[in-house]
Short mmCIF file of C-alpha atoms in Angstrom, two decimals:
data_model
loop_
_atom_site.label_atom_id
_atom_site.label_comp_id
_atom_site.label_asym_id
_atom_site.label_seq_id
_atom_site.Cartn_x
_atom_site.Cartn_y
_atom_site.Cartn_z
CA UNK K 16 -77.57 -73.02 -15.03
CA UNK K 17 -74.76 -75.14 -13.73
CA UNK K 18 -74.64 -76.81 -10.36
CA UNK K 19 -71.89 -74.40 -9.34
CA UNK K 20 -73.64 -71.58 -7.49
CA UNK K 21 -70.89 -69.11 -8.40
CA UNK K 22 -71.46 -69.38 -12.12
CA UNK K 23 -74.48 -68.62 -14.23
CA UNK K 24 -74.25 -69.99 -17.71
CA UNK K 25 -76.65 -70.65 -20.49
CA UNK K 26 -78.41 -73.99 -20.40
CA UNK K 27 -76.77 -76.73 -22.43
CA UNK K 28 -79.80 -76.60 -24.70
CA UNK K 29 -80.27 -73.36 -26.60
CA UNK K 30 -83.15 -71.28 -25.33
CA UNK K 31 -86.32 -71.05 -27.40
CA UNK K 32 -86.64 -67.70 -29.17
CA UNK K 33 -89.29 -66.43 -26.75
CA UNK K 34 -87.27 -67.54 -23.72
CA UNK K 35 -84.17 -65.87 -25.19
CA UNK K 36 -86.14 -62.60 -25.64
CA UNK K 37 -87.43 -62.83 -22.06
CA UNK K 38 -83.93 -63.36 -20.71
CA UNK K 39 -82.54 -60.48 -22.77
CA UNK K 40 -85.29 -58.17 -21.48
CA UNK K 41 -84.66 -59.36 -17.91
CA UNK K 42 -80.94 -58.68 -18.17
CA UNK K 43 -81.49 -55.22 -19.67
CA UNK K 44 -84.08 -54.29 -17.04
CA UNK K 45 -81.91 -55.66 -14.24
CA UNK K 46 -78.81 -53.83 -15.49
CA UNK K 47 -80.73 -50.54 -15.44
CA UNK K 48 -82.18 -51.28 -12.00
CA UNK K 49 -78.83 -52.29 -10.47
CA UNK K 50 -77.13 -49.22 -11.98
CA UNK K 51 -79.84 -47.01 -10.47
CA UNK K 52 -80.52 -48.73 -7.13
CA UNK K 53 -77.54 -51.00 -6.51
CA UNK K 54 -78.30 -54.30 -4.83
CA UNK K 55 -81.43 -52.71 -3.34
CA UNK K 56 -83.09 -53.03 -6.74
CA UNK K 57 -86.50 -54.66 -6.50
CA UNK K 58 -86.85 -58.03 -8.22
CA UNK K 59 -90.56 -57.30 -8.75
CA UNK K 60 -89.72 -54.01 -10.46
CA UNK K 61 -87.13 -55.74 -12.65
CA UNK K 62 -89.65 -58.38 -13.74
CA UNK K 63 -92.30 -55.71 -14.37
CA UNK K 64 -89.88 -53.58 -16.45
CA UNK K 65 -88.96 -56.68 -18.48
CA UNK K 66 -92.62 -57.51 -19.06
CA UNK K 67 -92.41 -60.93 -17.39
CA UNK K 68 -93.64 -62.43 -14.16
CA UNK K 69 -91.46 -62.76 -11.07
CA UNK K 70 -91.69 -66.54 -11.47
CA UNK K 71 -90.03 -66.30 -14.89
CA UNK K 72 -87.22 -64.27 -13.36
CA UNK K 73 -86.70 -66.73 -10.49
CA UNK K 74 -86.80 -69.78 -12.79
CA UNK K 75 -83.91 -68.36 -14.78
CA UNK K 76 -82.10 -66.60 -11.91
CA UNK K 77 -82.99 -68.12 -8.49
CA UNK K 78 -81.30 -65.27 -6.59
CA UNK K 79 -80.54 -61.60 -7.06
CA UNK K 80 -76.82 -62.40 -6.83
CA UNK K 81 -77.05 -64.86 -9.74
CA UNK K 82 -78.93 -62.26 -11.78
CA UNK K 83 -76.22 -59.70 -11.00
CA UNK K 84 -73.52 -62.21 -11.95
CA UNK K 85 -75.20 -62.83 -15.31
CA UNK K 86 -75.39 -59.09 -15.97
CA UNK K 87 -71.77 -58.60 -14.98
CA UNK K 88 -70.59 -61.34 -17.34
CA UNK K 89 -72.75 -60.02 -20.18
CA UNK K 90 -71.39 -56.50 -19.73
CA UNK K 91 -67.79 -57.74 -19.62
CA UNK K 92 -68.47 -59.67 -22.82
CA UNK K 93 -69.98 -56.58 -24.50
CA UNK K 94 -67.07 -54.41 -23.41
CA UNK K 95 -64.61 -56.92 -24.83
CA UNK K 96 -66.58 -57.29 -28.08
CA UNK K 97 -66.44 -53.51 -28.56
CA UNK K 98 -62.64 -53.57 -28.95
CA UNK K 99 -62.45 -55.13 -32.44
CA UNK K 100 -65.31 -52.92 -33.68
CA UNK K 101 -63.57 -49.79 -32.40
CA UNK K 102 -60.23 -50.92 -33.83
CA UNK K 103 -61.84 -51.40 -37.25
CA UNK K 104 -63.74 -48.11 -37.22
CA UNK K 105 -61.32 -45.60 -35.69
CA UNK K 106 -57.65 -44.64 -35.75
CA UNK K 107 -55.71 -46.63 -33.11
CA UNK K 108 -55.38 -43.93 -30.44
CA UNK K 109 -59.03 -42.83 -30.78
CA UNK K 110 -60.19 -46.44 -30.55
CA UNK K 111 -58.11 -47.02 -27.42
CA UNK K 112 -59.34 -43.78 -25.81
CA UNK K 113 -63.00 -44.60 -26.49
CA UNK K 114 -62.61 -48.13 -25.12
CA UNK K 115 -60.94 -46.75 -21.97
CA UNK K 116 -63.86 -44.35 -21.47
CA UNK K 117 -66.29 -47.25 -21.84
CA UNK K 118 -64.29 -49.24 -19.28
CA UNK K 119 -64.55 -46.37 -16.78
CA UNK K 120 -68.31 -46.12 -17.37
CA UNK K 121 -68.61 -49.89 -16.91
CA UNK K 122 -66.77 -49.68 -13.59
CA UNK K 123 -68.76 -46.63 -12.45
CA UNK K 124 -72.00 -48.52 -13.07
CA UNK K 125 -70.77 -51.15 -10.57
CA UNK K 126 -70.13 -48.59 -7.83
CA UNK K 127 -72.30 -49.30 -4.82
CA UNK K 128 -72.43 -52.97 -5.68
CA UNK K 129 -69.00 -53.88 -4.38
CA UNK K 130 -70.28 -56.67 -2.13
CA UNK K 131 -72.17 -58.31 -4.99
CA UNK K 132 -69.19 -57.90 -7.29
CA UNK K 133 -66.92 -59.54 -4.73
CA UNK K 134 -69.36 -62.46 -4.59
CA UNK K 135 -69.32 -62.75 -8.40
CA UNK K 136 -65.53 -62.67 -8.39
CA UNK K 137 -65.04 -64.81 -5.28
CA UNK K 138 -63.58 -67.58 -7.41
CA UNK K 139 -59.98 -66.81 -8.36
CA UNK K 140 -60.45 -68.47 -11.73
CA UNK K 141 -63.35 -66.07 -12.43
CA UNK K 142 -61.15 -63.08 -11.60
CA UNK K 143 -58.36 -64.38 -13.81
CA UNK K 144 -60.75 -65.10 -16.67
CA UNK K 145 -62.26 -61.62 -16.47
CA UNK K 146 -58.85 -59.96 -16.36
CA UNK K 147 -57.66 -62.08 -19.29
CA UNK K 148 -60.72 -61.12 -21.34
CA UNK K 149 -60.28 -57.41 -20.60
CA UNK K 150 -56.53 -57.54 -21.23
CA UNK K 151 -57.24 -59.34 -24.51
CA UNK K 152 -59.55 -56.50 -25.55
CA UNK K 153 -56.89 -53.93 -24.70
CA UNK K 154 -54.29 -55.96 -26.56
CA UNK K 155 -56.58 -55.98 -29.59
CA UNK K 156 -56.51 -52.17 -29.46
CA UNK K 157 -52.80 -51.86 -28.68
CA UNK K 158 -51.62 -54.17 -31.47
CA UNK K 159 -52.68 -51.90 -34.35
CA UNK K 160 -51.28 -48.88 -32.51
CA UNK K 161 -47.97 -50.66 -31.96
CA UNK K 162 -47.99 -51.96 -35.53
CA UNK K 163 -48.24 -48.42 -36.87
CA UNK K 164 -45.58 -47.23 -34.42
CA UNK K 165 -48.08 -45.00 -32.63
CA UNK K 166 -47.84 -46.83 -29.30
CA UNK K 167 -44.68 -47.74 -27.45
CA UNK K 168 -43.81 -51.41 -28.05
CA UNK K 169 -43.09 -52.08 -24.37
CA UNK K 170 -46.66 -51.19 -23.31
CA UNK K 171 -48.45 -54.30 -22.03
CA UNK K 172 -52.21 -54.76 -21.98
CA UNK K 173 -52.16 -56.03 -18.39
CA UNK K 174 -50.39 -52.83 -17.25
CA UNK K 175 -52.95 -50.66 -19.04
CA UNK K 176 -55.75 -52.64 -17.38
CA UNK K 177 -54.22 -52.11 -13.94
CA UNK K 178 -53.81 -48.38 -14.61
CA UNK K 179 -57.44 -48.13 -15.73
CA UNK K 180 -58.51 -49.90 -12.55
CA UNK K 181 -56.62 -47.30 -10.51
CA UNK K 182 -58.16 -44.45 -12.51
CA UNK K 183 -61.59 -45.93 -11.94
CA UNK K 184 -61.03 -46.17 -8.18
CA UNK K 185 -59.67 -42.63 -7.87
CA UNK K 186 -62.37 -41.00 -9.99
CA UNK K 187 -65.07 -43.03 -8.22
CA UNK K 188 -63.78 -42.12 -4.76
CA UNK K 189 -63.74 -38.45 -5.74
CA UNK K 190 -67.14 -38.70 -7.44
CA UNK K 191 -65.68 -36.92 -10.46
CA UNK K 192 -66.14 -38.61 -13.83
CA UNK K 193 -64.23 -35.81 -15.59
CA UNK K 194 -61.16 -36.73 -13.52
CA UNK K 195 -61.17 -40.15 -15.17
CA UNK K 196 -61.11 -38.56 -18.63
CA UNK K 197 -58.16 -36.36 -17.65
CA UNK K 198 -56.28 -39.32 -16.19
CA UNK K 199 -56.99 -41.38 -19.32
CA UNK K 200 -55.35 -38.55 -21.28
CA UNK K 201 -52.27 -38.85 -19.06
CA UNK K 202 -52.23 -42.64 -19.45
CA UNK K 203 -52.46 -42.30 -23.24
CA UNK K 204 -49.59 -39.81 -23.12
CA UNK K 205 -47.49 -42.59 -21.60
CA UNK K 206 -48.67 -45.16 -24.18
CA UNK K 207 -48.36 -43.10 -27.34
CA UNK K 208 -44.97 -42.29 -28.79
CA UNK K 209 -44.07 -38.59 -29.01
#
């Protein structure tokens, strides 16, 4: 952990294998708990689900907000890492559609935790870094599509990201996940050449 309270990072020293496993289990258990209960998730229940003591949790993550921040960063990283795998495994438009659906699910899982998310992203550099990472993932998916003349060359990753953010907000406000899928279809219609 760094001295900066807004950022949770790995220690400078690599974690021992058992400590790494404990942290992975904590993050998985916490992600499930936060998705289910929002910021009302019980730290004791998270530790129990991870198979560790509360002291282990607090040594690694001294506050619930820092635990949430670590989960958020891990999930952003996973979402971004999915882009090259999807691009390699699927045709360009299918890969882009699947990644967009994953993005919507990622955002939906954060619903109800807006205050915690604002705290995680209170630093402008954090917001910019997150947006750059997500736009980079989209660009990784757009480039093959544009290279095969499937996607319009003027489509920019940052614009797609902003549109997805709007779709996420609208579908979340309506409480209708299927609306997001329909709107993704409309967005793809604007991205893909006829």
